[in-house]
mmCIF file of C-alpha atoms in Angstrom:
data_model
loop_
_atom_site.group_PDB
_atom_site.id
_atom_site.type_symbol
_atom_site.label_atom_id
_atom_site.label_comp_id
_atom_site.label_asym_id
_atom_site.label_seq_id
_atom_site.Cartn_x
_atom_site.Cartn_y
_atom_site.Cartn_z
ATOM 1 C CA MET B 1446 -0.174 -0.130 -0.238
ATOM 2 C CA ARG B 1447 1.309 3.188 -0.674
ATOM 3 C CA PRO B 1448 2.086 6.122 2.230
ATOM 4 C CA VAL B 1449 -1.109 8.354 2.380
ATOM 5 C CA GLU B 1450 -0.596 11.830 3.566
ATOM 6 C CA HIS B 1451 -2.658 12.373 6.318
ATOM 7 C CA SER B 1452 -5.901 14.965 6.723
ATOM 8 C CA GLU B 1453 -8.279 15.834 8.700
ATOM 9 C CA ASN B 1454 -10.244 13.364 7.982
ATOM 10 C CA LEU B 1455 -7.665 10.817 8.328
ATOM 11 C CA PRO B 1456 -5.387 12.141 11.838
ATOM 12 C CA VAL B 1457 -1.604 11.274 12.766
ATOM 13 C CA PRO B 1458 -2.767 8.402 15.309
ATOM 14 C CA LYS B 1459 -1.475 9.288 19.435
ATOM 15 C CA PRO B 1460 -0.017 7.335 21.661
ATOM 16 C CA PRO B 1461 -1.220 5.366 24.333
ATOM 17 C CA ASP B 1462 -1.515 8.002 27.367
ATOM 18 C CA GLN B 1463 1.608 7.518 29.656
ATOM 19 C CA GLU B 1464 0.961 9.443 32.353
ATOM 20 C CA MET B 1465 -1.730 7.419 32.764
ATOM 21 C CA GLN B 1466 0.276 4.284 32.815
ATOM 22 C CA SER B 1467 2.559 6.001 35.130
ATOM 23 C CA SER B 1468 0.063 7.269 37.553
ATOM 24 C CA SER B 1469 -1.557 3.567 38.058
ATOM 25 C CA SER B 1470 1.230 1.412 38.855
ATOM 26 C CA ALA B 1471 3.198 4.339 41.035
ATOM 27 C CA ASP B 1472 -0.415 3.308 42.717
ATOM 28 C CA GLU B 1473 0.355 0.044 43.857
ATOM 29 C CA HIS B 1474 3.263 0.105 44.748
ATOM 30 C CA SER B 1475 2.647 3.524 47.037
ATOM 31 C CA SER B 1476 2.074 1.861 49.772
ATOM 32 C CA GLY B 1477 5.577 0.242 50.393
ATOM 33 C CA GLU B 1478 4.019 -3.147 52.338
ATOM 34 C CA TYR B 1479 5.593 -5.633 51.833
ATOM 35 C CA VAL B 1480 2.777 -8.781 50.852
ATOM 36 C CA GLU B 1481 3.493 -12.208 51.428
ATOM 37 C CA PRO B 1482 4.184 -14.715 48.791
ATOM 38 C CA ASN B 1483 0.890 -17.292 49.550
ATOM 39 C CA HIS B 1484 -0.766 -13.749 51.473
ATOM 40 C CA PRO B 1485 -4.379 -14.157 49.029
ATOM 41 C CA GLU B 1486 -3.083 -10.324 46.987
ATOM 42 C CA SER B 1487 -0.597 -11.791 45.448
ATOM 43 C CA GLU B 1488 -2.450 -13.885 43.193
ATOM 44 C CA ASN B 1489 -0.577 -14.144 40.132
ATOM 45 C CA LYS B 1490 2.176 -11.900 40.766
ATOM 46 C CA PRO B 1491 5.547 -13.826 41.038
ATOM 47 C CA ILE B 1492 7.528 -15.329 44.268
ATOM 48 C CA PRO B 1493 10.624 -15.143 43.982
ATOM 49 C CA PHE B 1494 13.219 -17.327 45.067
ATOM 50 C CA SER B 1495 15.152 -17.793 48.695
ATOM 51 C CA GLN B 1496 18.648 -19.041 49.136
ATOM 52 C CA GLU B 1497 17.112 -22.753 49.770
ATOM 53 C CA ALA B 1498 14.849 -22.760 46.554
ATOM 54 C CA LEU B 1499 17.619 -21.936 44.392
ATOM 55 C CA ASN B 1500 19.943 -24.389 45.570
ATOM 56 C CA ASP B 1501 17.497 -26.781 45.242
ATOM 57 C CA LEU B 1502 16.038 -25.910 41.443
ATOM 58 C CA CYS B 1503 20.176 -26.059 40.325
ATOM 59 C CA ARG B 1504 21.243 -29.311 41.420
ATOM 60 C CA ASP B 1505 17.517 -30.720 40.240
ATOM 61 C CA LEU B 1506 18.838 -29.694 37.631
ATOM 62 C CA TYR B 1507 22.623 -30.852 37.366
ATOM 63 C CA LEU B 1508 23.756 -27.499 37.040
ATOM 64 C CA THR B 1509 27.701 -26.866 37.257
ATOM 65 C CA LYS B 1510 29.201 -23.606 39.391
ATOM 66 C CA ASP B 1511 29.031 -21.958 36.215
ATOM 67 C CA LYS B 1512 25.583 -22.304 35.046
ATOM 68 C CA SER B 1513 24.050 -21.797 38.434
ATOM 69 C CA GLU B 1514 25.550 -18.640 38.655
ATOM 70 C CA PHE B 1515 24.439 -17.815 35.338
ATOM 71 C CA LEU B 1516 20.878 -19.324 35.918
ATOM 72 C CA ALA B 1517 21.131 -16.782 39.294
ATOM 73 C CA SER B 1518 21.894 -13.416 37.420
ATOM 74 C CA ARG B 1519 19.295 -14.263 35.284
ATOM 75 C CA LEU B 1520 16.801 -14.306 37.912
ATOM 76 C CA GLN B 1521 17.982 -11.845 39.633
ATOM 77 C CA GLU B 1522 17.961 -9.639 36.267
ATOM 78 C CA ARG B 1523 14.009 -10.284 36.645
ATOM 79 C CA ASN B 1524 14.201 -8.909 40.041
ATOM 80 C CA LEU B 1525 12.433 -13.041 40.805
ATOM 81 C CA LEU B 1526 15.394 -13.416 43.713
ATOM 82 C CA GLU B 1527 14.618 -12.925 47.424
ATOM 83 C CA LYS B 1528 16.639 -9.766 48.961
ATOM 84 C CA GLY B 1529 19.832 -11.291 50.862
ATOM 85 C CA VAL B 1530 20.268 -14.040 48.091
ATOM 86 C CA LYS B 1531 23.634 -14.248 46.726
ATOM 87 C CA ILE B 1532 24.954 -15.387 42.902
ATOM 88 C CA THR B 1533 28.546 -15.971 43.517
ATOM 89 C CA LEU B 1534 27.680 -18.561 46.340
ATOM 90 C CA TYR B 1535 28.494 -21.292 43.947
ATOM 91 C CA ARG B 1536 31.297 -20.117 43.217
ATOM 92 C CA LYS B 1537 33.328 -21.773 46.549
ATOM 93 C CA ARG B 1538 30.609 -23.882 47.050
ATOM 94 C CA THR B 1539 32.592 -26.735 46.907
ATOM 95 C CA GLU B 1540 35.840 -24.758 48.492
ATOM 96 C CA ASP B 1541 35.570 -26.179 52.546
ATOM 97 C CA LEU B 1542 34.731 -29.992 50.269
ATOM 98 C CA LEU B 1543 37.962 -29.870 49.354
ATOM 99 C CA ALA B 1544 40.313 -30.337 51.185
ATOM 100 C CA LEU B 1545 38.829 -32.982 52.448
ATOM 101 C CA PHE B 1546 39.263 -34.960 48.512
ATOM 102 C CA THR B 1547 42.339 -36.095 47.294
ATOM 103 C CA MET B 1548 43.386 -37.494 44.032
ATOM 104 C CA LYS B 1549 46.293 -40.640 44.184
ATOM 105 C CA ASP B 1550 46.750 -42.548 40.732
ATOM 106 C CA ASP B 1551 43.515 -40.986 38.954
ATOM 107 C CA LEU B 1552 41.644 -42.293 42.577
ATOM 108 C CA CYS B 1553 40.345 -39.553 43.817
ATOM 109 C CA PHE B 1554 39.076 -40.326 46.962
ATOM 110 C CA CYS B 1555 37.331 -38.029 50.692
ATOM 111 C CA ASN B 1556 40.535 -38.487 53.173
ATOM 112 C CA ASP B 1557 38.464 -38.079 56.219
ATOM 113 C CA ILE B 1558 34.492 -39.127 56.141
ATOM 114 C CA THR B 1559 34.119 -37.918 60.118
ATOM 115 C CA GLU B 1560 35.162 -34.235 59.130
ATOM 116 C CA LEU B 1561 32.844 -35.349 55.561
ATOM 117 C CA PHE B 1562 29.605 -35.828 57.508
ATOM 118 C CA GLU B 1563 30.454 -32.775 59.412
ATOM 119 C CA GLN B 1564 31.468 -30.379 57.149
ATOM 120 C CA LEU B 1565 27.067 -31.926 55.135
ATOM 121 C CA GLU B 1566 25.870 -31.978 58.727
ATOM 122 C CA ILE B 1567 24.236 -35.360 58.589
ATOM 123 C CA PRO B 1568 24.990 -37.467 62.267
ATOM 124 C CA TYR B 1569 27.815 -39.970 61.828
ATOM 125 C CA ASP B 1570 27.324 -44.017 62.945
ATOM 126 C CA ASN B 1571 29.086 -46.159 60.958
ATOM 127 C CA THR B 1572 26.131 -48.977 61.614
ATOM 128 C CA ASN B 1573 24.280 -46.454 60.209
ATOM 129 C CA TRP B 1574 25.670 -46.958 56.682
ATOM 130 C CA ARG B 1575 26.920 -49.263 54.537
ATOM 131 C CA LEU B 1576 29.848 -48.809 51.869
ATOM 132 C CA CYS B 1577 28.309 -50.108 47.499
ATOM 133 C CA ILE B 1578 31.475 -50.327 45.342
ATOM 134 C CA ASP B 1579 30.305 -50.764 41.186
ATOM 135 C CA ALA B 1580 31.716 -49.882 38.575
ATOM 136 C CA SER B 1581 30.556 -49.141 34.744
ATOM 137 C CA LYS B 1582 31.848 -49.074 31.365
ATOM 138 C CA ASP B 1583 32.696 -44.782 32.086
ATOM 139 C CA SER B 1584 34.061 -45.402 36.396
ATOM 140 C CA ILE B 1585 34.758 -47.160 39.591
ATOM 141 C CA LYS B 1586 32.643 -45.934 42.479
ATOM 142 C CA ALA B 1587 32.581 -46.520 46.116
ATOM 143 C CA VAL B 1588 29.722 -44.180 47.562
ATOM 144 C CA LEU B 1589 28.207 -44.767 51.203
ATOM 145 C CA LEU B 1590 23.954 -45.686 51.773
ATOM 146 C CA HIS B 1591 22.293 -45.359 54.268
ATOM 147 C CA ASN B 1592 20.705 -48.297 56.294
ATOM 148 C CA GLY B 1593 16.531 -47.055 56.018
ATOM 149 C CA ASN B 1594 17.964 -44.898 53.050
ATOM 150 C CA THR B 1595 16.324 -41.795 54.434
ATOM 151 C CA LEU B 1596 19.639 -39.677 54.378
ATOM 152 C CA PRO B 1597 21.007 -38.864 50.940
ATOM 153 C CA SER B 1598 24.033 -41.141 48.691
ATOM 154 C CA LEU B 1599 27.615 -39.870 49.592
ATOM 155 C CA PRO B 1600 30.710 -40.000 47.116
ATOM 156 C CA ILE B 1601 34.082 -41.139 48.485
ATOM 157 C CA ALA B 1602 36.002 -42.819 46.285
ATOM 158 C CA TYR B 1603 36.283 -42.286 42.619
ATOM 159 C CA SER B 1604 37.624 -42.966 39.367
ATOM 160 C CA THR B 1605 37.606 -43.069 35.203
ATOM 161 C CA THR B 1606 40.057 -45.314 34.777
ATOM 162 C CA MET B 1607 40.305 -48.070 37.214
ATOM 163 C CA LYS B 1608 38.237 -51.116 36.670
ATOM 164 C CA GLU B 1609 37.070 -53.708 38.912
ATOM 165 C CA SER B 1610 40.212 -56.193 39.953
ATOM 166 C CA TYR B 1611 42.374 -57.421 43.358
ATOM 167 C CA GLU B 1612 44.371 -54.673 43.050
ATOM 168 C CA ASN B 1613 41.776 -51.616 42.447
ATOM 169 C CA LEU B 1614 39.752 -52.922 45.100
ATOM 170 C CA LYS B 1615 42.201 -52.660 47.501
ATOM 171 C CA ALA B 1616 43.202 -49.937 46.607
ATOM 172 C CA ILE B 1617 40.424 -47.879 46.973
ATOM 173 C CA LEU B 1618 39.448 -49.811 50.636
ATOM 174 C CA THR B 1619 43.432 -48.496 51.774
ATOM 175 C CA SER B 1620 42.438 -45.002 50.676
ATOM 176 C CA ILE B 1621 38.821 -44.257 52.523
ATOM 177 C CA GLN B 1622 40.559 -46.013 55.394
ATOM 178 C CA TYR B 1623 37.773 -49.102 56.047
ATOM 179 C CA ASP B 1624 39.067 -50.646 58.878
ATOM 180 C CA ASP B 1625 38.679 -47.686 60.500
ATOM 181 C CA HIS B 1626 34.772 -47.390 60.010
ATOM 182 C CA ASN B 1627 34.508 -51.407 58.975
ATOM 183 C CA TRP B 1628 31.269 -50.848 57.025
ATOM 184 C CA HIS B 1629 28.349 -53.219 55.673
ATOM 185 C CA ILE B 1630 29.663 -53.703 52.263
ATOM 186 C CA CYS B 1631 26.956 -54.079 49.236
ATOM 187 C CA ALA B 1632 28.485 -54.985 46.524
ATOM 188 C CA ASP B 1633 27.168 -57.621 43.351
ATOM 189 C CA PHE B 1634 28.483 -61.600 43.595
ATOM 190 C CA LYS B 1635 31.386 -60.578 41.288
ATOM 191 C CA VAL B 1636 33.216 -57.359 43.560
ATOM 192 C CA VAL B 1637 32.696 -59.741 46.747
ATOM 193 C CA ALA B 1638 34.537 -62.744 45.531
ATOM 194 C CA MET B 1639 37.136 -60.502 44.345
ATOM 195 C CA LEU B 1640 36.399 -58.643 47.958
ATOM 196 C CA ILE B 1641 36.786 -62.146 49.757
ATOM 197 C CA GLY B 1642 40.199 -62.857 47.133
ATOM 198 C CA LEU B 1643 38.243 -65.773 45.232
ATOM 199 C CA GLN B 1644 38.925 -66.465 41.415
ATOM 200 C CA PRO B 1645 37.178 -64.750 39.138
ATOM 201 C CA SER B 1646 34.758 -66.775 36.196
ATOM 202 C CA TYR B 1647 32.401 -69.458 36.966
ATOM 203 C CA THR B 1648 34.321 -71.738 39.132
ATOM 204 C CA LYS B 1649 34.107 -75.205 40.966
ATOM 205 C CA PHE B 1650 33.822 -73.539 44.606
ATOM 206 C CA CYS B 1651 31.943 -70.258 44.091
ATOM 207 C CA CYS B 1652 30.662 -69.503 46.889
ATOM 208 C CA PHE B 1653 31.865 -67.390 49.632
ATOM 209 C CA LEU B 1654 30.091 -68.601 52.621
ATOM 210 C CA CYS B 1655 31.079 -72.040 52.004
ATOM 211 C CA LEU B 1656 32.061 -75.728 49.762
ATOM 212 C CA TRP B 1657 28.958 -75.883 47.525
ATOM 213 C CA ASN B 1658 30.605 -77.998 44.791
ATOM 214 C CA SER B 1659 28.556 -75.489 41.087
ATOM 215 C CA ARG B 1660 29.208 -78.307 38.781
ATOM 216 C CA ALA B 1661 28.086 -81.390 41.146
ATOM 217 C CA ARG B 1662 24.966 -81.044 39.570
ATOM 218 C CA THR B 1663 23.366 -84.147 40.840
ATOM 219 C CA GLU B 1664 23.336 -82.763 43.932
ATOM 220 C CA HIS B 1665 21.744 -79.998 43.328
ATOM 221 C CA TYR B 1666 18.356 -78.836 45.498
ATOM 222 C CA VAL B 1667 18.950 -82.029 47.221
ATOM 223 C CA ARG B 1668 21.790 -81.436 49.235
ATOM 224 C CA LYS B 1669 21.592 -78.588 51.638
ATOM 225 C CA ASP B 1670 24.091 -78.652 54.038
ATOM 226 C CA TRP B 1671 27.911 -77.294 52.574
ATOM 227 C CA PRO B 1672 31.099 -77.177 54.615
ATOM 228 C CA ILE B 1673 31.253 -73.815 55.726
ATOM 229 C CA ARG B 1674 34.756 -71.926 54.637
ATOM 230 C CA ASP B 1675 35.620 -70.956 57.661
ATOM 231 C CA GLU B 1676 39.512 -71.101 56.994
ATOM 232 C CA ILE B 1677 40.835 -68.991 54.076
ATOM 233 C CA GLU B 1678 43.725 -70.617 53.098
ATOM 234 C CA GLN B 1679 45.508 -69.105 49.015
ATOM 235 C CA GLY B 1680 45.698 -71.606 46.840
ATOM 236 C CA LYS B 1681 42.448 -73.723 47.672
ATOM 237 C CA HIS B 1682 39.635 -74.365 47.236
ATOM 238 C CA ASN B 1683 40.023 -71.226 43.891
ATOM 239 C CA ILE B 1684 40.795 -68.768 46.478
ATOM 240 C CA MET B 1685 43.560 -66.486 44.627
ATOM 241 C CA HIS B 1686 44.426 -63.796 47.348
ATOM 242 C CA LYS B 1687 44.783 -62.901 50.652
ATOM 243 C CA PRO B 1688 40.341 -61.094 52.288
ATOM 244 C CA LEU B 1689 40.519 -57.857 52.118
ATOM 245 C CA VAL B 1690 37.027 -57.288 54.425
ATOM 246 C CA LYS B 1691 35.862 -60.547 56.453
ATOM 247 C CA SER B 1692 32.429 -62.464 55.098
ATOM 248 C CA ASP B 1693 30.406 -61.278 57.982
ATOM 249 C CA ARG B 1694 30.315 -57.769 57.016
ATOM 250 C CA ILE B 1695 28.686 -58.968 53.475
ATOM 251 C CA LEU B 1696 25.180 -57.944 52.201
ATOM 252 C CA LEU B 1697 23.408 -60.166 49.682
ATOM 253 C CA PRO B 1698 22.246 -58.090 47.273
ATOM 254 C CA PRO B 1699 18.552 -58.906 46.603
ATOM 255 C CA LEU B 1700 18.376 -56.700 42.774
ATOM 256 C CA HIS B 1701 21.391 -59.022 41.366
ATOM 257 C CA ILE B 1702 19.386 -62.368 42.859
ATOM 258 C CA LYS B 1703 16.152 -60.875 41.731
ATOM 259 C CA LEU B 1704 18.089 -60.683 38.116
ATOM 260 C CA GLY B 1705 19.369 -63.800 38.530
ATOM 261 C CA LEU B 1706 16.273 -65.955 39.637
ATOM 262 C CA PHE B 1707 13.731 -64.342 36.587
ATOM 263 C CA LYS B 1708 17.418 -65.202 34.227
ATOM 264 C CA GLN B 1709 17.223 -68.899 35.468
ATOM 265 C CA PHE B 1710 13.609 -69.226 34.820
ATOM 266 C CA MET B 1711 13.265 -67.838 31.656
ATOM 267 C CA LYS B 1712 16.943 -70.361 30.785
ATOM 268 C CA ALA B 1713 14.483 -73.516 31.188
ATOM 269 C CA LEU B 1714 11.495 -72.293 28.786
ATOM 270 C CA ASP B 1715 10.854 -73.402 25.461
ATOM 271 C CA LYS B 1716 12.743 -71.592 23.254
ATOM 272 C CA GLU B 1717 9.959 -72.272 20.873
ATOM 273 C CA SER B 1718 6.837 -72.250 22.835
ATOM 274 C CA SER B 1719 4.990 -68.664 21.926
ATOM 275 C CA THR B 1720 6.336 -66.910 25.201
ATOM 276 C CA PHE B 1721 9.433 -66.261 23.396
ATOM 277 C CA ALA B 1722 7.429 -64.365 20.776
ATOM 278 C CA TYR B 1723 5.505 -62.283 22.958
ATOM 279 C CA LEU B 1724 8.402 -61.097 24.264
ATOM 280 C CA ALA B 1725 10.554 -60.003 20.976
ATOM 281 C CA GLU B 1726 6.905 -57.625 20.284
ATOM 282 C CA LYS B 1727 6.934 -56.343 24.433
ATOM 283 C CA PHE B 1728 11.025 -55.150 23.525
ATOM 284 C CA PRO B 1729 11.668 -54.744 20.902
ATOM 285 C CA SER B 1730 15.253 -53.233 20.762
ATOM 286 C CA LEU B 1731 16.078 -56.421 22.888
ATOM 287 C CA SER B 1732 18.045 -58.754 20.301
ATOM 288 C CA GLN B 1733 16.347 -62.414 20.630
ATOM 289 C CA ALA B 1734 20.206 -64.222 22.349
ATOM 290 C CA LYS B 1735 19.315 -61.398 25.187
ATOM 291 C CA ILE B 1736 15.690 -62.268 25.341
ATOM 292 C CA LYS B 1737 16.105 -66.485 24.897
ATOM 293 C CA GLU B 1738 19.356 -66.144 27.617
ATOM 294 C CA GLY B 1739 16.887 -63.755 30.127
ATOM 295 C CA ILE B 1740 18.742 -61.199 29.865
ATOM 296 C CA PHE B 1741 16.698 -58.639 31.489
ATOM 297 C CA ILE B 1742 17.014 -55.458 33.950
ATOM 298 C CA GLY B 1743 14.726 -54.152 36.299
ATOM 299 C CA PRO B 1744 12.372 -51.748 34.847
ATOM 300 C CA GLN B 1745 11.626 -54.649 32.176
ATOM 301 C CA ILE B 1746 11.121 -57.242 34.653
ATOM 302 C CA ARG B 1747 8.927 -55.202 35.987
ATOM 303 C CA LYS B 1748 6.648 -54.313 32.992
ATOM 304 C CA ILE B 1749 6.373 -58.370 32.608
ATOM 305 C CA VAL B 1750 5.312 -59.033 36.210
ATOM 306 C CA LEU B 1751 3.281 -56.496 36.008
ATOM 307 C CA ASP B 1752 1.637 -57.999 32.311
ATOM 308 C CA GLU B 1753 -0.684 -60.090 33.162
ATOM 309 C CA THR B 1754 -0.789 -61.185 29.539
ATOM 310 C CA PHE B 1755 2.475 -62.854 29.577
ATOM 311 C CA ILE B 1756 1.312 -65.533 31.999
ATOM 312 C CA THR B 1757 -0.825 -67.449 29.587
ATOM 313 C CA HIS B 1758 1.978 -67.838 27.372
ATOM 314 C CA LEU B 1759 3.613 -70.530 30.323
ATOM 315 C CA LYS B 1760 2.726 -73.758 30.755
ATOM 316 C CA ARG B 1761 0.976 -75.400 34.031
ATOM 317 C CA LYS B 1762 4.418 -75.778 35.721
ATOM 318 C CA GLU B 1763 5.486 -72.563 34.916
ATOM 319 C CA LYS B 1764 2.793 -70.587 35.676
ATOM 320 C CA LEU B 1765 3.893 -72.282 39.306
ATOM 321 C CA ALA B 1766 6.728 -71.603 38.929
ATOM 322 C CA PHE B 1767 6.087 -67.668 37.778
ATOM 323 C CA GLU B 1768 3.875 -66.867 40.333
ATOM 324 C CA SER B 1769 6.885 -68.514 43.466
ATOM 325 C CA PHE B 1770 8.707 -65.633 41.657
ATOM 326 C CA LYS B 1771 6.617 -63.138 41.987
ATOM 327 C CA LYS B 1772 5.587 -63.725 45.790
ATOM 328 C CA VAL B 1773 9.478 -63.613 46.797
ATOM 329 C CA CYS B 1774 10.286 -60.754 44.788
ATOM 330 C CA ASP B 1775 7.080 -59.704 47.510
ATOM 331 C CA ASN B 1776 7.620 -61.441 50.305
ATOM 332 C CA PHE B 1777 11.365 -62.084 50.371
ATOM 333 C CA LEU B 1778 13.058 -59.116 48.460
ATOM 334 C CA GLY B 1779 12.087 -55.542 48.980
ATOM 335 C CA ASN B 1780 10.435 -53.942 51.918
ATOM 336 C CA HIS B 1781 8.535 -56.924 53.523
ATOM 337 C CA ARG B 1782 9.167 -60.355 55.043
ATOM 338 C CA SER B 1783 6.036 -62.108 55.580
ATOM 339 C CA GLU B 1784 5.961 -64.757 58.460
ATOM 340 C CA ASP B 1785 6.053 -67.574 55.716
ATOM 341 C CA TYR B 1786 8.867 -66.701 53.697
ATOM 342 C CA VAL B 1787 10.438 -70.317 54.461
ATOM 343 C CA GLN B 1788 8.195 -71.874 52.873
ATOM 344 C CA VAL B 1789 8.242 -69.322 50.183
ATOM 345 C CA VAL B 1790 11.055 -69.177 48.881
ATOM 346 C CA ASN B 1791 11.312 -73.499 49.908
ATOM 347 C CA ASP B 1792 7.895 -72.948 46.995
ATOM 348 C CA LEU B 1793 10.057 -71.071 44.618
ATOM 349 C CA LEU B 1794 12.567 -73.724 44.899
ATOM 350 C CA SER B 1795 10.616 -76.654 43.921
ATOM 351 C CA HIS B 1796 9.674 -75.210 41.321
ATOM 352 C CA TYR B 1797 11.889 -74.032 39.225
ATOM 353 C CA HIS B 1798 13.580 -78.075 39.966
ATOM 354 C CA ASP B 1799 10.449 -78.595 38.640
ATOM 355 C CA ILE B 1800 10.909 -76.862 35.587
ATOM 356 C CA GLY B 1801 14.449 -77.910 34.772
ATOM 357 C CA CYS B 1802 16.093 -74.361 35.991
ATOM 358 C CA ASN B 1803 20.172 -74.907 36.903
ATOM 359 C CA MET B 1804 21.046 -74.099 40.420
ATOM 360 C CA SER B 1805 23.891 -70.218 39.611
ATOM 361 C CA LEU B 1806 25.474 -69.329 43.133
ATOM 362 C CA LYS B 1807 22.527 -66.882 43.495
ATOM 363 C CA VAL B 1808 19.913 -69.791 43.482
ATOM 364 C CA HIS B 1809 21.734 -71.628 46.236
ATOM 365 C CA VAL B 1810 22.527 -68.292 48.171
ATOM 366 C CA LEU B 1811 18.429 -69.041 48.407
ATOM 367 C CA HIS B 1812 18.918 -72.597 49.178
ATOM 368 C CA SER B 1813 21.578 -72.617 51.083
ATOM 369 C CA HIS B 1814 21.747 -69.349 53.589
ATOM 370 C CA LEU B 1815 19.160 -67.782 53.822
ATOM 371 C CA ASN B 1816 19.395 -67.197 57.378
ATOM 372 C CA PHE B 1817 22.386 -64.877 56.027
ATOM 373 C CA PHE B 1818 19.786 -62.290 54.662
ATOM 374 C CA ALA B 1819 19.164 -58.959 56.606
ATOM 375 C CA GLU B 1820 15.723 -58.707 58.150
ATOM 376 C CA ASN B 1821 14.514 -56.278 56.204
ATOM 377 C CA LEU B 1822 16.502 -56.362 53.176
ATOM 378 C CA GLY B 1823 14.402 -53.221 51.337
ATOM 379 C CA ASP B 1824 16.447 -50.888 53.999
ATOM 380 C CA VAL B 1825 20.234 -52.649 53.132
ATOM 381 C CA SER B 1826 19.173 -53.025 48.919
ATOM 382 C CA ASP B 1827 22.226 -52.885 45.880
ATOM 383 C CA GLU B 1828 18.685 -51.124 44.409
ATOM 384 C CA HIS B 1829 20.049 -48.207 45.606
ATOM 385 C CA GLY B 1830 23.213 -47.868 44.161
ATOM 386 C CA GLU B 1831 22.468 -48.641 40.630
ATOM 387 C CA ARG B 1832 19.814 -45.660 40.926
ATOM 388 C CA PHE B 1833 22.749 -43.996 42.577
ATOM 389 C CA HIS B 1834 24.180 -45.033 39.827
ATOM 390 C CA GLN B 1835 21.774 -44.037 37.179
ATOM 391 C CA ASN B 1836 22.125 -41.074 38.991
ATOM 392 C CA ILE B 1837 25.956 -40.378 38.365
ATOM 393 C CA SER B 1838 26.064 -41.011 34.926
ATOM 394 C CA VAL B 1839 24.360 -37.732 34.092
ATOM 395 C CA MET B 1840 27.199 -35.121 36.271
ATOM 396 C CA GLU B 1841 29.451 -38.035 34.596
ATOM 397 C CA ARG B 1842 28.634 -37.038 30.999
ATOM 398 C CA ARG B 1843 29.639 -33.319 31.787
ATOM 399 C CA LYS B 1844 32.566 -32.313 33.341
ATOM 400 C CA GLU B 1845 34.640 -29.661 34.044
ATOM 401 C CA ASN B 1846 39.516 -29.140 33.472
ATOM 402 C CA GLY B 1847 39.152 -33.341 33.073
ATOM 403 C CA THR B 1848 37.624 -33.403 36.939
ATOM 404 C CA PRO B 1849 34.628 -35.538 37.452
ATOM 405 C CA ALA B 1850 31.579 -33.277 37.998
ATOM 406 C CA CYS B 1851 30.387 -35.250 40.846
ATOM 407 C CA TRP B 1852 32.630 -33.518 43.085
ATOM 408 C CA GLN B 1853 31.658 -30.466 42.043
ATOM 409 C CA THR B 1854 27.986 -30.681 43.263
ATOM 410 C CA THR B 1855 29.180 -32.992 46.501
ATOM 411 C CA ALA B 1856 27.721 -30.006 48.596
ATOM 412 C CA GLY B 1857 25.005 -29.725 47.141
ATOM 413 C CA VAL B 1858 24.293 -33.671 48.002
#
């Protein structure tokens, strides 16, 4: 459209009356009275962040120190922070904790556990904490987990280059001064075998509690009592090294036992049945080899347990074994231990024997060492260590100057 000259019929438009807007806004703030955020008059008004709320937000977003300060400065520009909130707090949030950690031979570890708890204002009693040691493809870590899981998890040793081996586990326990605290150990059976000094791989005597013969198939599910491993002598009964911890300080891992039980159940099923075709359709990302070998993770097993259609593909004996597996998970390997848990476990073993399940180490501990389990497995479960694995993996992908970012957030755990 071409420009048109203004005339009496087409006057020049006038801007809005700015004086009226400024006067109305001045009247709103003329009183100077502070209105509580939850007050009825504060409806539809922004609620500024306190220091605690800002810290929680930065922790929930897994922000680094630089990103936390950047977020706080942007909120301050828009007047969304309460008076007294410091945006430079994150520059030195780990300054007090850095002195408590030492870097030696690619291992970062806490050199004073008691002082660490005091800095974090967490009450410390070694009997209320357990040490979880586990490794992933990216790192190996040792973390303190609270029994009952009401307090936060505290990482006390970390390395991105060390692998699971007897020498490395010995270096970790020595660095964190394990003998002074003597925590219970929560780990998978592979780590437990290394801590006891057992030979790795599939050996004849692989149980750290007794001399169970893993190759005596004819005695499996029949013989329950085996000689106790009371003497640990190097070069005998698959012992290679001197034990790093005592056997009575080991906590059996409920999560890995569940995975092992389900694996043996899947391996005993008929490979030509419709069960595997149904699971292949339900989990398209899993290969046929993993499904037939029963290699599932916890969330996948939970989906199968809650799936009412899965059990319709099983035969009668297989249904009984699967129902027994669910009962053991609900009434023993969790927060609830029923009064008849011994009978529940015995029913599982009987049904597993009927469908031809091999007795693995994880089945053996249920068969012969039921009294070695903790009273409430939910309080000391290794599942919380695996959950810490998942949480820390987000931080592992974000490193600053070659330093694992998990140590940057220790103050905000």
